[in-house]
Amino acid sequence: MTSILSKITKNKTFRLAVTALFWFAVWQILAVMVGKEVLLPSPKATFTALWTMLCRAEFYLYVGKSILRVMLGYFFGIIVGVVFGVLSVYSGFAEMIMSPLRSIIKATPVASFIILAYMWLTKPQIPGVIAALIVIPIVWGNISEGLLSVDKKQLECARIFSMGFFKRIWYIYLPHMKPYFMAAALTSTGLAWKSGIAAETLVDLSGCIGVMLYDSKTYLESADLFALTAVVILLSMLIEKLFAGVMARKGRKNDKV
């Protein structure tokens, strides 16, 4: 009997279900204690609002636009971060010139970037730019750290045996850099998504998740606000899982090769 209970409690589905039920119960109790839907909507009201959204075609259009804008900025940030990371390691002049930029980007509040971008760019450009700014210093730092930690003995052996430039990249640098790049890419995914949605909300960009959040705040539709927040969280988790799966699959293929 004990072994059966032990197997059940170790089951991931069971643990997830129990955890979810516990926190939904806490949520329901708090909603009853507060007694005001405008301050804390009940789970039922939130799921009703979510179901209403899911039944509207424009909801999926808004979600698609948000994902497209933020992911374009995310991939642009990845590219720029890799380039800056390489330059900062192999060019002392570039490191001297650009290192203050990385510190400034990391230290500046996202809200300040959004306000500045609002002054200089069109509204549709802002979420992607903000997402890129969040991604760049993370990728930049990891790429620099990875390159600086490459085994010097391997590089010396490659030089002794006259290994070509591209072979060194393929057989030495890429395998070594893979965990650093993957860690940066996965860490920045959720941050880019959240900052992009925040930018949409603050600039009141039409036709996206951000404007739906803005409207729910304006009209005190708390159930819609909670439902949209759940959508943003779930999409963030889904995108991270998708990226992790793709990277893991590519990593296995490269290992086989």
Short mmCIF file of C-alpha atoms in Angstrom, two decimals:
data_model
loop_
_atom_site.label_atom_id
_atom_site.label_comp_id
_atom_site.label_asym_id
_atom_site.label_seq_id
_atom_site.Cartn_x
_atom_site.Cartn_y
_atom_site.Cartn_z
CA MET A 1 0.00 0.00 0.00
CA THR A 2 2.82 2.36 0.92
CA SER A 3 4.65 1.66 -2.34
CA ILE A 4 1.48 2.38 -4.34
CA LEU A 5 0.97 5.71 -2.56
CA SER A 6 4.64 6.54 -3.11
CA LYS A 7 4.31 5.90 -6.86
CA ILE A 8 1.14 8.01 -7.04
CA THR A 9 2.71 10.97 -5.23
CA LYS A 10 5.76 10.80 -7.50
CA ASN A 11 3.59 10.91 -10.62
CA LYS A 12 4.05 14.29 -12.33
CA THR A 13 0.42 14.54 -13.45
CA PHE A 14 -0.84 13.83 -9.94
CA ARG A 15 1.53 16.36 -8.37
CA LEU A 16 0.54 19.01 -10.92
CA ALA A 17 -3.18 18.37 -10.35
CA VAL A 18 -2.86 18.57 -6.55
CA THR A 19 -0.78 21.75 -6.74
CA ALA A 20 -3.27 23.37 -9.13
CA LEU A 21 -6.26 22.41 -6.98
CA PHE A 22 -4.57 23.77 -3.87
CA TRP A 23 -3.86 27.19 -5.36
CA PHE A 24 -7.28 27.43 -7.02
CA ALA A 25 -8.80 26.73 -3.59
CA VAL A 26 -6.65 29.48 -2.03
CA TRP A 27 -7.69 31.84 -4.84
CA GLN A 28 -11.39 31.04 -4.30
CA ILE A 29 -11.15 31.53 -0.55
CA LEU A 30 -9.40 34.89 -0.95
CA ALA A 31 -11.97 36.01 -3.53
CA VAL A 32 -14.80 35.15 -1.11
CA MET A 33 -13.03 36.97 1.73
CA VAL A 34 -12.48 40.10 -0.37
CA GLY A 35 -16.03 39.95 -1.69
CA LYS A 36 -15.46 42.38 -4.56
CA GLU A 37 -14.96 41.10 -8.10
CA VAL A 38 -13.36 44.39 -9.14
CA LEU A 39 -10.53 43.83 -6.64
CA LEU A 40 -10.13 40.06 -6.87
CA PRO A 41 -12.27 38.12 -9.36
CA SER A 42 -13.10 34.51 -8.56
CA PRO A 43 -11.68 31.62 -10.60
CA LYS A 44 -15.13 31.10 -12.17
CA ALA A 45 -15.35 34.73 -13.32
CA THR A 46 -11.81 34.61 -14.68
CA PHE A 47 -12.37 31.39 -16.64
CA THR A 48 -15.66 32.76 -17.99
CA ALA A 49 -13.80 35.84 -19.25
CA LEU A 50 -11.07 33.65 -20.73
CA TRP A 51 -13.61 31.45 -22.51
CA THR A 52 -15.32 34.54 -23.96
CA MET A 53 -11.96 35.72 -25.34
CA LEU A 54 -11.17 32.31 -26.82
CA CYS A 55 -14.47 32.36 -28.70
CA ARG A 56 -13.56 35.60 -30.49
CA ALA A 57 -11.56 35.38 -33.72
CA GLU A 58 -9.90 38.76 -33.16
CA PHE A 59 -8.30 37.42 -29.98
CA TYR A 60 -6.13 35.02 -31.98
CA LEU A 61 -5.22 37.81 -34.40
CA TYR A 62 -4.10 40.00 -31.49
CA VAL A 63 -2.06 37.15 -29.98
CA GLY A 64 -0.41 36.43 -33.32
CA LYS A 65 0.56 40.08 -33.80
CA SER A 66 2.07 40.27 -30.33
CA ILE A 67 4.07 37.07 -30.82
CA LEU A 68 5.35 38.22 -34.22
CA ARG A 69 6.48 41.64 -32.99
CA VAL A 70 8.19 40.37 -29.86
CA MET A 71 9.86 37.37 -31.52
CA LEU A 72 11.27 39.52 -34.33
CA GLY A 73 12.87 41.72 -31.68
CA TYR A 74 14.04 38.64 -29.80
CA PHE A 75 15.86 37.14 -32.80
CA PHE A 76 17.36 40.51 -33.72
CA GLY A 77 18.62 40.82 -30.13
CA ILE A 78 20.15 37.34 -30.34
CA ILE A 79 22.07 38.26 -33.50
CA VAL A 80 23.30 41.60 -32.14
CA GLY A 81 24.23 40.02 -28.80
CA VAL A 82 26.34 37.34 -30.51
CA VAL A 83 28.11 39.91 -32.70
CA PHE A 84 28.83 42.23 -29.76
CA GLY A 85 30.01 39.31 -27.64
CA VAL A 86 32.51 38.21 -30.28
CA LEU A 87 33.74 41.76 -30.89
CA SER A 88 34.21 42.49 -27.20
CA VAL A 89 36.43 39.41 -26.79
CA TYR A 90 38.57 39.72 -29.90
CA SER A 91 38.84 43.50 -30.14
CA GLY A 92 40.17 45.43 -27.18
CA PHE A 93 39.06 48.69 -28.79
CA ALA A 94 35.52 47.37 -29.29
CA GLU A 95 35.40 46.17 -25.67
CA MET A 96 36.57 49.58 -24.43
CA ILE A 97 33.97 51.42 -26.52
CA MET A 98 31.00 49.08 -26.05
CA SER A 99 31.31 47.87 -22.43
CA PRO A 100 29.65 51.05 -21.04
CA LEU A 101 26.75 50.43 -23.44
CA ARG A 102 26.09 46.98 -21.98
CA SER A 103 26.17 48.39 -18.44
CA ILE A 104 23.73 51.15 -19.39
CA ILE A 105 21.30 48.75 -21.06
CA LYS A 106 21.37 46.41 -18.05
CA ALA A 107 20.89 49.22 -15.51
CA THR A 108 18.22 51.27 -17.29
CA PRO A 109 14.60 50.48 -16.29
CA VAL A 110 12.46 48.98 -19.05
CA ALA A 111 9.90 51.78 -18.54
CA SER A 112 12.55 54.38 -19.42
CA PHE A 113 13.39 52.55 -22.65
CA ILE A 114 9.70 52.35 -23.53
CA ILE A 115 9.19 56.09 -23.00
CA LEU A 116 12.29 56.94 -25.04
CA ALA A 117 11.24 54.57 -27.80
CA TYR A 118 7.78 56.15 -27.80
CA MET A 119 9.44 59.49 -28.60
CA TRP A 120 11.61 58.16 -31.43
CA LEU A 121 9.77 55.24 -33.02
CA THR A 122 6.35 54.33 -34.35
CA LYS A 123 4.13 52.32 -31.99
CA PRO A 124 4.38 48.99 -33.88
CA GLN A 125 8.20 49.14 -33.72
CA ILE A 126 8.42 49.63 -29.96
CA PRO A 127 7.69 46.08 -28.62
CA GLY A 128 10.32 44.50 -30.87
CA VAL A 129 12.95 47.11 -30.01
CA ILE A 130 12.30 46.73 -26.28
CA ALA A 131 12.49 42.93 -26.54
CA ALA A 132 15.81 43.24 -28.41
CA LEU A 133 17.24 45.57 -25.76
CA ILE A 134 16.40 43.04 -23.06
CA VAL A 135 17.99 40.16 -24.99
CA ILE A 136 21.21 41.85 -26.16
CA PRO A 137 23.09 42.20 -22.82
CA ILE A 138 22.18 38.65 -21.73
CA VAL A 139 23.43 37.04 -24.95
CA TRP A 140 26.37 39.44 -25.12
CA GLY A 141 27.53 38.51 -21.61
CA ASN A 142 27.16 34.75 -22.09
CA ILE A 143 28.91 34.71 -25.46
CA SER A 144 31.81 36.74 -24.06
CA GLU A 145 32.10 34.45 -21.04
CA GLY A 146 31.99 31.35 -23.24
CA LEU A 147 34.66 32.58 -25.63
CA LEU A 148 36.97 33.58 -22.80
CA SER A 149 36.69 30.11 -21.26
CA VAL A 150 37.57 28.12 -24.40
CA ASP A 151 40.30 25.59 -23.62
CA LYS A 152 43.60 27.18 -24.63
CA LYS A 153 45.22 23.75 -24.98
CA GLN A 154 42.73 22.76 -27.66
CA LEU A 155 43.42 25.99 -29.55
CA GLU A 156 47.17 25.36 -29.28
CA CYS A 157 46.74 21.84 -30.67
CA ALA A 158 44.63 23.21 -33.52
CA ARG A 159 47.40 25.70 -34.32
CA ILE A 160 50.12 23.04 -34.20
CA PHE A 161 48.20 20.76 -36.58
CA SER A 162 47.32 23.70 -38.86
CA MET A 163 43.58 23.26 -38.40
CA GLY A 164 41.69 25.70 -40.62
CA PHE A 165 39.65 28.61 -39.32
CA PHE A 166 36.25 27.09 -40.09
CA LYS A 167 37.25 23.70 -38.67
CA ARG A 168 38.29 25.38 -35.42
CA ILE A 169 34.91 27.08 -35.23
CA TRP A 170 33.02 23.84 -35.97
CA TYR A 171 34.98 21.41 -33.78
CA ILE A 172 36.18 23.64 -30.93
CA TYR A 173 34.19 26.85 -30.56
CA LEU A 174 30.65 25.70 -31.40
CA PRO A 175 30.56 22.65 -29.08
CA HIS A 176 32.03 24.73 -26.27
CA MET A 177 29.70 27.70 -26.86
CA LYS A 178 26.49 25.69 -27.15
CA PRO A 179 25.58 25.60 -23.41
CA TYR A 180 26.39 29.30 -23.02
CA PHE A 181 24.25 30.24 -26.02
CA MET A 182 21.36 27.98 -25.01
CA ALA A 183 21.33 29.35 -21.46
CA ALA A 184 21.25 32.94 -22.76
CA ALA A 185 18.60 32.23 -25.38
CA LEU A 186 16.27 30.44 -22.95
CA THR A 187 16.75 32.96 -20.14
CA SER A 188 16.02 35.91 -22.41
CA THR A 189 12.93 34.34 -24.03
CA GLY A 190 10.57 34.95 -21.13
CA LEU A 191 12.09 38.34 -20.35
CA ALA A 192 11.73 39.49 -23.96
CA TRP A 193 8.10 38.34 -24.05
CA LYS A 194 7.15 40.10 -20.81
CA SER A 195 8.94 43.33 -21.70
CA GLY A 196 7.39 43.34 -25.19
CA ILE A 197 3.88 42.96 -23.75
CA ALA A 198 4.64 45.72 -21.22
CA ALA A 199 5.68 47.98 -24.09
CA GLU A 200 2.43 47.26 -25.96
CA THR A 201 0.44 48.12 -22.85
CA LEU A 202 2.26 51.36 -21.99
CA VAL A 203 2.13 52.80 -25.52
CA ASP A 204 -1.51 51.67 -26.04
CA LEU A 205 -0.66 49.81 -29.25
CA SER A 206 -3.81 48.70 -31.07
CA GLY A 207 -4.46 45.15 -32.24
CA CYS A 208 -2.42 43.23 -29.65
CA ILE A 209 -2.52 41.67 -26.20
CA GLY A 210 -1.16 44.85 -24.66
CA VAL A 211 -4.12 46.97 -25.70
CA MET A 212 -6.49 44.35 -24.27
CA LEU A 213 -4.65 44.60 -20.95
CA TYR A 214 -4.81 48.39 -21.16
CA ASP A 215 -8.56 48.35 -21.83
CA SER A 216 -9.25 45.91 -18.99
CA LYS A 217 -7.42 48.27 -16.62
CA THR A 218 -9.21 51.34 -17.96
CA TYR A 219 -12.69 49.83 -17.67
CA LEU A 220 -11.93 48.00 -14.38
CA GLU A 221 -12.63 44.60 -15.93
CA SER A 222 -10.61 42.63 -13.40
CA ALA A 223 -11.72 39.21 -14.67
CA ASP A 224 -10.45 40.11 -18.15
CA LEU A 225 -7.20 41.38 -16.62
CA PHE A 226 -6.64 38.11 -14.75
CA ALA A 227 -7.55 36.06 -17.82
CA LEU A 228 -5.17 38.01 -20.06
CA THR A 229 -2.40 37.72 -17.47
CA ALA A 230 -2.91 33.95 -17.48
CA VAL A 231 -2.68 33.99 -21.30
CA VAL A 232 0.59 35.95 -21.18
CA ILE A 233 2.06 33.53 -18.62
CA LEU A 234 0.97 30.44 -20.53
CA LEU A 235 2.32 31.80 -23.82
CA SER A 236 5.62 32.62 -22.14
CA MET A 237 5.88 29.06 -20.80
CA LEU A 238 4.86 27.60 -24.17
CA ILE A 239 7.42 29.65 -26.11
CA GLU A 240 10.19 28.72 -23.64
CA LYS A 241 9.27 25.01 -23.87
CA LEU A 242 9.16 25.20 -27.67
CA PHE A 243 12.57 26.86 -27.88
CA ALA A 244 14.07 24.44 -25.37
CA GLY A 245 12.74 21.49 -27.38
CA VAL A 246 14.07 22.84 -30.67
CA MET A 247 17.51 23.57 -29.20
CA ALA A 248 17.72 20.17 -27.52
CA ARG A 249 16.75 18.43 -30.77
CA LYS A 250 19.36 20.37 -32.76
CA GLY A 251 21.94 19.64 -30.08
CA ARG A 252 21.30 15.88 -30.36
CA LYS A 253 21.60 16.04 -34.16
CA ASN A 254 24.91 17.88 -33.93
CA ASP A 255 26.22 15.37 -31.41
CA LYS A 256 25.37 12.51 -33.78
CA VAL A 257 27.15 14.27 -36.63
#
